[in-house]
Every structure is written in C-alpha cells, then in structure tokens.
Amino acid sequence: MFIHLDLDCFFVSAHRIIDKSLENIPVAVGGRSNLSIFDTKNQKRTISNNSGAFVGSIFTDENTKTFKEYYKDENGRIRGIITTSSYEARAYGVKTAMSVNEALKLCPHLLMIPPNYPLYHDLSQKLSALLKKEIPLVEQFSIDEFFGDVTGYINEDEVFDFANYLKQKIKNDLGLPISIGIAHSKYLSKLITEYAKPDGIKHIKKEHIPNFIKDIPIEEFPGIGKGYSQKLRGYGVRTLGDIKDKKELFYSWKKPGIQLYNRVCGINDRKLSTRRDKKSIGIGRSFDVVYERVELIRRAMILCRYLCFLVKKENVNPLTYSIFIKYEYGIKSKDYVNVNTIFNESDFKLKIKELFVKSDKHPKHGVIQLNITVSNFADNRKFTYNLFEYETDLKKKELTNKVQNLRDKFGIDIIKTASEL
C-alpha cells in the first residue's frame, strides 16, 4: 500500500506560516532569473544545506525586497515568472509558469511575493524528517512531494485513518496543508492525490482502479507530457482506460511502453527510490539579448565559478562538460566535451571557453540564455586518469580546493579570475 503526499501551494503556504495576513487572499510567489551574479560588485550568497536536488543550491534571500525592487527592472518593466499561486489566485486564472505581468492583468489585486528558498528548504527537510519517523520507507520525489510505502506496516482498512493522522501532524507541527493519495501502487497514488486536492485525502482500492481511471485523460497521468500525449492520440489513445485496453501496443514499444502500461495498471510499480544520486550538476541564466561575444564569454566564466563551487560541495569528479546557447528568434546550439582529468577550475574554464567558441554557430545573433552542465561522474575506484598529467592535475585540484574553501568562508564572489571582470 502506497501513499503520496503533496504539499498544497507549498511556497505560498510557507509564507503564510510566518505572515497570517496572506491567508484567504490571492497570493503568488514568482521568481526572476538572478542576473546579479554578473554584476562587478560582490554580494553575499547562501548555499543550501539541502542537496539542491529539488531547487537551486545557490541563492540570495530575495524575500526582503519590495515589489518594485524585485519585479521591476531598470526600465520599469515587470519581470518574473509565477512559481506557485494560491487557490484564490487560481480562481482568476493565475497559473504556474505564467509571467508576472500576465498574472497581474488577470488579477490586479494579486499579491506577489519574491521567493524565500532558505525557508522552503528548511520546511522540506523538516517534513522529510517527520515522515521518516512515521513511515518505514520514504522517497522524496521533489521539494514538496513524498511517497511512502506502508506495506505490511498499516492494514488497508486502517490506511485512511493513518493518512489523516499524518495530515494532522504535519499541520500541527509545521503549519502546512497537504493532500494525500492512497493506492496499491506508487504512481497511481500520485495520480489519486490530484483528486484529493486541495487539502484532502483520497483512497482508491485495487478493485476499483479500472473504473476510476477509465475516463481520465492521458495528460493527467504522471510522466505523460505534451509530446507523448500527441503520439498516443495518434493511436486512438485518449484516456487511461484506452491504455489498459491496448497492452499489446504498449508492450511492442519495449521498455518505455511497458513501463507506462504497468504504471497505469498498477503492475510491478512497487519500488521506492530512497536514495537519489545526482547524474549531473548545472547552472544557467536567461537575460536580455547580448550581442558582444566578450561579454558572453565573461558571463560563461562566472557561471563556471559558481558551478565549480557546487561540484566541490558535491565532492564529485565530472568527466563531461556541456554548454547550451539560446539565441534570439528561438535558435539553439549545444555541444559537449569529454575529459580524462581531475576536475579543477582553471582547466574547466578553459574547456568551457573553447566549447562556447565552437558551439557559437550564429555569431551575428544575440544570445538570451547560457547553461553549463557537468555530468558523467567518475568512480574513483575504477577510473584511470591520464597518468602523464596526474601530478599536475593534483596540484591544480589542490589550488582549486584552497580557493573554494575561501569562498565557502567569505562568499563565492571573494575570489574572481581576470576573465570574469
């Protein structure tokens, strides 16, 4: 038996804990791409104590800023994207990923709040600790979502009361509203949670699942995105009931099709991932169009500095470096390079600079987004580095570690290289 727990309007609910005047009014949290990292002046930034797997690891506390300071740029334009909105705001059509400007047109009296990531991380960690004391197996699926396996621990005729106990404890201890879905399999419990919202509990027994899912649109099932749903509709699959009736079709698609079919039907979907190893670490920023390549390379080097800090925090050695460039007019370019060295900041910056020059396929077009990612982490017990460069790499790594220790103590901006100025 599985339970899925999803905090209701988490970011908004978090702010309501510390400001009761936000209750029962249209509220939204919206974020802006933090472009202050490209400023020449230093600024104190915080590293999350959380692993950073669910929201950004590097942040400044924007919650102290006013609407004008945070959401308006130097030209007075309203910027930012809605991250979370209250149910009162949703009644006016305010949605996640909508621009703040559009949201205010739909709901002129909408109260916009800058994000407070330290608060969200702290509450998420507290909820994780609470659940691990109450449930034998817990998987954190996102910053505000958790799965729990209570098989053999709670009888099915007692599981609703157990979920209600959890719900009340979370409300009493953390002040957060939460919705809970209960089913015999993992992803069906997540689907059912959508029908428990807001702030409710819903349990569908195994024998009632076929009737429950038969008319649900395929887009509502976790993991079926817009592109995949279009493909399914081409085969006449419009509801989850249609999927259940086309086993042969889905099994012909091998692993992805079999996995989806089994999840929808609740077959072999009983495994929680209690440990999440990162497969990549990345950082990126969107900004107003920039044409100067010298400035773009400078920004890429600044992103490298921040990414180096995160790599050091995770204590990993990436062997693949990637860059993504988005131009105006929607044009995109990306490239990667594989290396065989011990990770260090100087060599990393050099490789990224070379990657930028190589992948800049449209040098006359302005750029509006840069992303840098590292992946393919080495298993030091099995991997053999370049022996001819090993001693030199160790010295470079030692220097990188010393620099990062200073940044850890005094701030990420304390030491910059000439390429960033």
JSON list of C-alpha atoms in Angstrom, two decimals, residues 28-29 55 103 116 131 136 148 164 190 219 224 237 242 265 317 329 334 345 363 369 392 399 412:
[
{"chain": "A", "resi": 28, "resn": "ALA", "atom": "CA", "xyz": [1.58, 34.13, -5.76]},
{"chain": "A", "resi": 29, "resn": "VAL", "atom": "CA", "xyz": [5.30, 33.52, -5.46]},
{"chain": "A", "resi": 55, "resn": "VAL", "atom": "CA", "xyz": [15.60, 23.67, -6.15]},
{"chain": "A", "resi": 103, "resn": "ALA", "atom": "CA", "xyz": [-0.93, 37.29, -13.86]},
{"chain": "A", "resi": 116, "resn": "ASN", "atom": "CA", "xyz": [12.48, 32.64, 0.03]},
{"chain": "A", "resi": 131, "resn": "LEU", "atom": "CA", "xyz": [7.82, 11.31, 7.58]},
{"chain": "A", "resi": 136, "resn": "PRO", "atom": "CA", "xyz": [9.15, 2.58, 7.12]},
{"chain": "A", "resi": 148, "resn": "GLY", "atom": "CA", "xyz": [5.56, 6.33, 1.44]},
{"chain": "A", "resi": 164, "resn": "ASN", "atom": "CA", "xyz": [-5.40, 11.53, 8.38]},
{"chain": "A", "resi": 190, "resn": "LYS", "atom": "CA", "xyz": [0.34, 10.13, -7.18]},
{"chain": "A", "resi": 219, "resn": "GLU", "atom": "CA", "xyz": [-2.37, 14.03, -19.91]},
{"chain": "A", "resi": 224, "resn": "ILE", "atom": "CA", "xyz": [2.87, 11.75, -19.89]},
{"chain": "A", "resi": 237, "resn": "VAL", "atom": "CA", "xyz": [-5.43, 6.54, -27.02]},
{"chain": "A", "resi": 242, "resn": "ASP", "atom": "CA", "xyz": [-7.70, 3.20, -23.51]},
{"chain": "A", "resi": 265, "resn": "CYS", "atom": "CA", "xyz": [-2.45, -0.52, -14.47]},
{"chain": "A", "resi": 317, "resn": "ASN", "atom": "CA", "xyz": [34.71, 14.48, -10.45]},
{"chain": "A", "resi": 329, "resn": "TYR", "atom": "CA", "xyz": [14.41, 34.07, -32.55]},
{"chain": "A", "resi": 334, "resn": "LYS", "atom": "CA", "xyz": [24.74, 22.93, -27.74]},
{"chain": "A", "resi": 345, "resn": "GLU", "atom": "CA", "xyz": [38.64, 25.38, -12.01]},
{"chain": "A", "resi": 363, "resn": "PRO", "atom": "CA", "xyz": [27.92, 34.74, -34.09]},
{"chain": "A", "resi": 369, "resn": "GLN", "atom": "CA", "xyz": [20.40, 32.21, -22.40]},
{"chain": "A", "resi": 392, "resn": "THR", "atom": "CA", "xyz": [49.94, 18.39, -12.46]},
{"chain": "A", "resi": 399, "resn": "LEU", "atom": "CA", "xyz": [44.71, 25.08, -5.62]},
{"chain": "A", "resi": 412, "resn": "ILE", "atom": "CA", "xyz": [31.54, 32.96, -3.71]}
]
